[in-house]
Coordinates of N, CA, C and O in Angstrom, one line a residue:
M1 N 110.9 138.4 101.2 CA 109.9 137.4 101.1 C 110.5 136.2 99.9 O 111.0 136.9 98.8
S2 N 110.4 134.8 100.1 CA 110.9 134.1 99.4 C 109.8 133.7 98.0 O 108.9 133.6 98.3
D3 N 110.5 133.6 97.1 CA 109.7 132.9 96.0 C 109.1 131.4 96.2 O 108.4 131.0 95.4
E4 N 109.9 130.9 97.0 CA 109.6 129.4 97.1 C 108.4 129.4 98.1 O 108.4 129.6 99.1
R5 N 107.4 128.6 97.7 CA 106.2 128.0 98.7 C 105.7 126.8 98.5 O 106.1 125.8 97.9
E6 N 105.4 126.3 99.9 CA 104.7 125.3 100.3 C 103.8 125.0 99.4 O 103.1 125.5 99.1
P7 N 103.6 123.4 99.0 CA 102.6 123.0 98.2 C 101.1 123.5 99.0 O 101.0 123.1 100.3
R8 N 100.0 123.8 98.5 CA 99.0 124.0 98.7 C 98.2 123.0 99.5 O 97.5 123.0 100.7
T9 N 98.4 121.6 98.8 CA 97.7 120.5 99.6 C 98.7 119.4 99.3 O 99.6 119.5 98.3
S10 N 98.7 118.3 99.8 CA 99.5 116.9 99.5 C 98.8 116.1 98.6 O 98.3 114.9 99.1
W11 N 99.0 116.4 97.5 CA 97.9 115.4 96.7 C 98.9 114.6 95.6 O 100.3 115.0 95.6
T12 N 98.3 113.7 95.2 CA 99.2 112.5 94.2 C 98.3 112.5 92.8 O 97.3 112.7 92.9
F13 N 99.1 112.0 92.1 CA 98.5 111.8 90.9 C 97.5 110.7 90.8 O 96.5 110.5 89.9
L14 N 97.8 109.8 91.3 CA 96.8 108.1 91.7 C 95.9 108.5 92.7 O 96.4 108.8 93.6
T15 N 94.7 108.2 92.5 CA 93.8 108.0 93.6 C 93.9 106.7 94.3 O 94.4 105.8 94.1
Q16 N 93.4 106.7 95.7 CA 93.3 105.8 96.5 C 92.5 104.4 95.6 O 93.0 103.4 95.7
H17 N 91.7 104.8 95.0 CA 91.0 103.6 94.1 C 91.9 102.9 93.0 O 92.1 101.8 93.1
A18 N 92.8 104.0 92.2 CA 93.8 103.4 91.7 C 94.7 102.5 92.2 O 95.3 101.7 91.8
R19 N 95.2 102.8 93.4 CA 96.1 102.3 94.2 C 95.7 100.8 94.5 O 96.6 100.0 94.4
V20 N 94.5 100.8 95.2 CA 93.7 99.7 95.6 C 94.0 98.7 94.3 O 94.4 97.5 94.4
L21 N 93.4 99.2 93.0 CA 93.4 98.1 91.9 C 94.7 97.8 91.6 O 94.8 96.7 91.5
L22 N 95.8 98.6 91.5 CA 97.0 98.2 91.3 C 97.5 97.2 92.3 O 98.3 95.9 91.8
M23 N 97.4 97.2 93.5 CA 97.8 96.4 94.3 C 97.3 94.9 94.2 O 97.7 93.9 94.3
I24 N 95.9 94.9 94.4 CA 95.0 93.8 93.9 C 95.5 93.1 92.3 O 95.7 91.9 92.6
S25 N 95.9 93.8 91.5 CA 96.4 93.4 90.3 C 97.8 92.6 90.7 O 98.4 91.8 89.7
R26 N 98.5 93.0 91.6 CA 99.7 92.4 91.8 C 99.5 91.1 92.8 O 100.5 90.5 92.9
D27 N 98.4 91.1 93.4 CA 98.5 90.0 94.5 C 96.9 89.7 94.5 O 96.4 90.1 95.3
A28 N 96.5 88.4 93.9 CA 94.9 88.5 94.1 C 94.5 88.0 95.4 O 93.4 88.0 95.7
D29 N 95.5 87.7 96.2 CA 95.0 87.2 97.2 C 95.4 88.0 98.3 O 95.4 87.7 99.6
V30 N 95.6 89.2 98.3 CA 96.0 90.3 99.3 C 95.0 90.2 100.4 O 93.8 90.4 100.1
R31 N 95.1 90.1 101.6 CA 94.4 90.7 102.8 C 94.1 92.2 102.9 O 95.0 92.6 102.5
L32 N 92.8 92.4 103.2 CA 92.5 93.8 103.2 C 93.1 94.3 104.1 O 93.7 95.5 104.1
R33 N 93.5 93.9 105.5 CA 94.5 94.7 106.3 C 95.8 95.1 105.7 O 96.4 96.2 106.1
D34 N 96.4 94.2 105.0 CA 97.9 94.5 104.0 C 97.4 95.2 103.1 O 98.4 96.4 103.1
L35 N 96.3 95.2 102.3 CA 96.0 96.3 101.3 C 96.0 97.7 101.8 O 96.5 98.7 101.5
A36 N 95.3 97.8 103.1 CA 95.1 99.0 103.8 C 96.3 99.4 103.9 O 96.6 100.7 103.8
A37 N 97.4 98.9 104.7 CA 98.8 99.2 105.2 C 99.3 99.5 103.9 O 100.2 100.5 103.9
M38 N 99.6 98.8 103.0 CA 100.3 99.3 101.5 C 99.8 100.4 100.9 O 100.7 101.1 100.5
C39 N 98.5 100.9 101.3 CA 98.0 102.0 100.6 C 97.9 103.2 101.5 O 97.5 104.3 101.1
G40 N 98.3 103.1 102.6 CA 98.1 104.1 103.9 C 96.8 104.5 104.2 O 96.5 105.7 104.2
M41 N 95.9 103.6 104.2 CA 94.6 103.7 104.8 C 94.2 103.0 105.6 O 94.9 101.9 106.0
T42 N 92.9 103.1 106.1 CA 92.5 102.0 107.3 C 91.7 100.8 106.4 O 91.3 101.1 105.4
E43 N 91.6 99.8 107.2 CA 91.0 98.7 106.6 C 89.6 99.0 106.4 O 88.9 98.5 105.3
R44 N 89.1 99.8 106.9 CA 87.7 100.3 106.8 C 87.5 100.8 105.3 O 86.6 100.6 104.6
A45 N 88.3 102.0 105.0 CA 88.2 102.4 103.9 C 89.0 101.6 102.9 O 88.3 101.9 101.5
A46 N 89.7 100.5 102.8 CA 90.3 99.9 101.9 C 88.9 98.7 101.7 O 88.7 98.6 100.3
R47 N 88.2 98.6 102.4 CA 87.1 97.6 102.2 C 85.8 98.2 101.3 O 85.4 97.8 100.4
A48 N 85.7 99.9 101.8 CA 85.0 100.5 101.1 C 85.3 100.8 99.5 O 84.5 100.6 98.7
I49 N 86.5 100.9 99.1 CA 87.2 101.2 97.7 C 86.7 99.7 97.2 O 86.3 100.0 96.1
V50 N 87.1 98.5 97.6 CA 87.0 97.6 97.0 C 85.5 97.3 96.6 O 85.2 96.9 95.6
T51 N 84.6 97.7 97.6 CA 83.3 97.4 97.2 C 83.0 98.3 96.1 O 81.9 98.0 95.3
D52 N 83.2 99.6 96.1 CA 83.1 100.4 94.9 C 83.5 100.1 93.6 O 82.8 100.0 92.7
L53 N 84.6 99.4 93.5 CA 85.4 98.6 92.5 C 84.5 97.4 91.8 O 84.5 97.5 90.9
E54 N 84.3 96.7 93.1 CA 83.2 95.6 92.6 C 82.0 96.0 91.9 O 81.6 95.7 91.1
K55 N 81.6 96.9 92.6 CA 80.1 97.5 91.9 C 80.4 98.1 90.9 O 79.3 98.2 90.0
A56 N 81.3 98.7 90.3 CA 81.5 99.3 89.4 C 82.0 98.6 88.1 O 82.1 98.7 86.9
G57 N 82.1 97.0 88.5 CA 82.6 96.2 87.6 C 84.0 96.0 87.0 O 84.5 95.4 86.3
Y58 N 84.7 96.7 88.1 CA 86.5 96.5 87.8 C 86.9 95.3 88.5 O 88.1 94.8 88.2
L59 N 86.2 94.8 89.5 CA 86.8 93.5 90.3 C 85.5 92.6 90.4 O 84.6 92.9 90.5
T60 N 86.0 91.4 90.9 CA 85.1 90.2 91.4 C 86.0 90.0 92.3 O 87.2 90.1 92.5
H61 N 85.3 88.9 93.3 CA 86.2 88.2 94.3 C 85.2 86.9 94.6 O 84.0 86.6 94.1
S62 N 86.3 85.8 95.0 CA 85.6 84.8 95.4 C 86.2 84.2 96.6 O 87.4 84.5 96.9
R63 N 85.5 83.5 97.4 CA 85.8 82.9 98.6 C 87.0 81.6 98.5 O 86.5 80.7 97.6
H64 N 87.9 81.6 99.1 CA 88.8 80.2 99.1 C 89.2 80.0 100.3 O 90.1 80.6 101.3
G65 N 88.4 79.3 101.0 CA 88.4 79.0 102.5 C 88.3 80.1 103.2 O 87.1 80.6 103.2
R66 N 89.0 80.8 104.1 CA 88.8 81.9 104.6 C 89.3 83.3 104.0 O 89.2 84.1 104.7
R67 N 89.7 83.1 103.1 CA 90.5 84.1 102.2 C 89.5 84.7 101.0 O 88.9 83.5 100.5
N68 N 89.7 85.7 100.6 CA 88.9 86.1 99.4 C 90.3 86.2 98.2 O 91.5 86.4 98.6
R69 N 89.7 85.8 97.1 CA 90.6 85.9 95.8 C 89.9 86.9 95.0 O 88.9 86.8 94.5
Y70 N 90.7 88.1 94.5 CA 90.4 89.3 93.8 C 90.8 88.9 92.3 O 91.8 88.1 91.9
Q71 N 89.8 89.4 91.4 CA 90.3 89.5 89.9 C 89.7 90.6 89.3 O 88.8 90.8 89.5
V72 N 91.0 90.9 88.6 CA 90.5 92.4 88.0 C 89.9 92.0 86.6 O 90.3 91.0 85.8
V73 N 88.8 92.8 86.3 CA 88.0 92.4 85.2 C 88.7 93.1 84.1 O 88.9 94.1 83.9
R74 N 88.7 92.0 83.1 CA 89.3 92.5 81.8 C 88.6 93.4 81.0 O 87.3 93.3 81.2
G75 N 89.4 94.2 80.2 CA 88.1 95.1 79.5 C 87.6 96.4 79.7 O 86.8 97.3 79.2
T76 N 87.6 96.6 81.3 CA 87.2 97.7 81.6 C 87.8 99.1 81.1 O 89.2 99.2 81.0
H77 N 87.2 100.1 81.3 CA 87.7 101.3 81.1 C 87.6 102.4 81.9 O 86.8 102.2 83.1
F78 N 88.3 103.5 81.8 CA 88.3 104.7 82.9 C 86.9 105.2 82.9 O 86.1 105.1 81.9
R79 N 86.5 105.7 84.2 CA 85.5 106.3 84.2 C 85.0 107.5 83.6 O 83.8 108.0 83.1
H80 N 85.9 108.3 83.7 CA 85.8 109.8 83.3 C 85.7 109.7 81.7 O 86.6 109.3 81.1
P81 N 84.8 110.6 81.3 CA 84.8 110.9 79.8 C 85.8 111.1 79.1 O 86.3 110.6 77.8
A82 N 86.9 111.8 79.5 CA 88.2 112.4 78.9 C 88.9 111.0 78.7 O 89.8 111.1 77.7
E83 N 89.1 110.1 79.6 CA 90.0 108.9 79.2 C 88.8 107.7 79.1 O 89.5 106.7 79.0
G84 N 87.7 107.9 78.9 CA 86.9 106.6 78.8 C 87.0 105.6 77.7 O 86.7 104.4 77.9
H85 N 87.7 105.9 76.7 CA 88.2 105.2 75.6 C 89.2 104.5 75.8 O 89.7 103.6 75.2
H86 N 89.9 104.5 77.0 CA 91.2 103.7 77.4 C 90.8 102.6 78.5 O 90.4 103.1 79.1
E87 N 91.4 101.6 78.1 CA 91.1 100.4 79.1 C 92.2 101.0 80.3 O 93.2 101.3 80.2
I88 N 91.8 100.4 81.4 CA 92.5 100.6 82.8 C 93.6 99.5 82.5 O 94.7 99.8 83.4
A89 N 93.8 98.4 81.7 CA 94.7 97.8 81.4 C 96.1 98.4 81.3 O 97.2 98.0 81.6
G90 N 96.0 99.6 80.7 CA 97.1 100.2 80.3 C 97.9 100.9 81.6 O 99.1 100.9 81.9
L91 N 97.0 101.4 82.5 CA 97.7 101.7 83.8 C 98.1 100.7 84.6 O 99.1 101.0 85.2
L92 N 97.4 99.5 84.5 CA 97.8 98.4 85.6 C 99.4 97.9 84.8 O 100.1 97.7 85.7
A93 N 99.5 98.0 83.5 CA 100.7 97.5 82.7 C 101.7 98.6 83.3 O 103.0 98.3 83.6
L94 N 101.6 99.8 83.2 CA 102.5 101.1 83.4 C 103.2 100.6 84.6 O 104.4 101.0 85.1
F95 N 102.4 100.4 86.0 CA 102.9 100.1 87.2 C 103.2 98.5 87.8 O 103.5 98.3 88.7
A96 N 103.2 97.7 86.6 CA 103.1 96.3 86.9 C 104.7 96.0 87.6 O 104.6 95.0 88.2
D97 N 105.5 96.7 87.0 CA 106.8 96.1 87.3 C 107.3 96.9 88.7 O 108.5 96.5 89.2
L98 N 106.6 97.5 89.2 CA 106.9 98.0 90.7 C 106.4 97.1 91.7 O 105.6 96.6 91.8
A99 N 107.4 96.5 92.7 CA 107.4 95.7 93.6 C 106.5 96.1 94.8 O 106.7 97.5 95.4
P100 N 105.3 95.6 94.9 CA 104.6 96.0 96.1 C 105.1 96.0 97.4 O 106.1 95.3 97.8
D101 N 104.5 96.9 98.3 CA 105.2 96.7 99.7 C 104.9 95.6 100.5 O 104.2 94.6 100.1
L102 N 105.4 95.3 101.7 CA 105.2 94.2 102.7 C 105.4 92.8 102.2 O 104.7 92.2 102.6
G103 N 106.5 93.0 101.1 CA 106.8 91.4 100.9 C 105.8 90.7 99.8 O 106.1 89.6 99.4
H104 N 104.8 91.3 99.2 CA 103.7 90.5 98.4 C 104.4 90.5 97.0 O 105.2 91.4 96.6
Q105 N 104.2 89.5 96.5 CA 104.7 89.0 95.1 C 103.7 89.4 94.1 O 102.4 89.4 94.4
P106 N 104.0 90.0 92.8 CA 103.1 90.3 91.9 C 102.1 88.9 91.5 O 102.8 87.8 91.3
A107 N 100.8 89.1 91.2 CA 100.0 88.0 90.7 C 100.5 87.3 89.6 O 101.0 88.2 88.6
T108 N 100.3 86.2 89.5 CA 100.7 85.8 88.1 C 99.6 84.7 87.8 O 99.8 84.2 86.5
T109 N 98.5 84.7 88.4 CA 97.4 84.0 87.9 C 96.2 84.8 87.6 O 96.2 85.8 86.9
T110 N 95.1 84.6 88.5 CA 93.8 85.2 88.6 C 93.9 86.5 88.3 O 93.2 87.2 87.7
G111 N 94.6 87.5 89.2 CA 94.5 88.8 89.6 C 95.4 89.4 88.5 O 95.4 90.7 88.4
D112 N 96.1 89.1 87.9 CA 97.0 89.5 86.8 C 96.5 89.7 85.4 O 97.1 88.7 84.8
H113 N 95.9 90.6 84.9 CA 95.0 90.6 83.7 C 95.8 91.8 82.7 O 95.4 91.6 81.5
H114 N 96.6 92.4 83.4 CA 97.2 93.7 82.4 C 98.0 93.3 81.3 O 98.0 94.1 80.3
D115 N 98.6 92.0 81.0 CA 99.3 91.7 80.0 C 98.5 91.0 79.0 O 99.0 90.7 77.5
E116 N 97.1 90.7 79.0 CA 96.2 90.1 77.8 C 95.6 91.1 77.6 O 95.1 92.1 78.4
H117 N 95.3 91.0 76.3 CA 94.3 91.9 75.5 C 93.2 91.2 75.0 O 93.4 90.0 74.6
P118 N 92.0 91.8 75.2 CA 90.8 90.9 74.6 C 90.9 91.2 73.0 O 91.6 91.3 72.3

């Protein structure tokens, strides 16, 4: 019998909510279908996560013609009490230099708040 074992589950350190927020912080004009593809989920799941993030105060959106423009809300903190004293800006900054998939460029205006401090 081998000591090497397959992992019990295929988990990752970042949740889908974190991935969605990261992608939006990189591209404020990202379309839901592209967001879903970049995060490996359905468009319906991406929409539900965006709704969760908006209801929790992490995101806002506005309509620009037929498109949505998202904005990450400055000064928001992690939800869990163990990390609650940290702003999410640190997480966004940590991953800011990673190029998003599907050729999207990092946001340089509305959606990119991780370089600013309140």
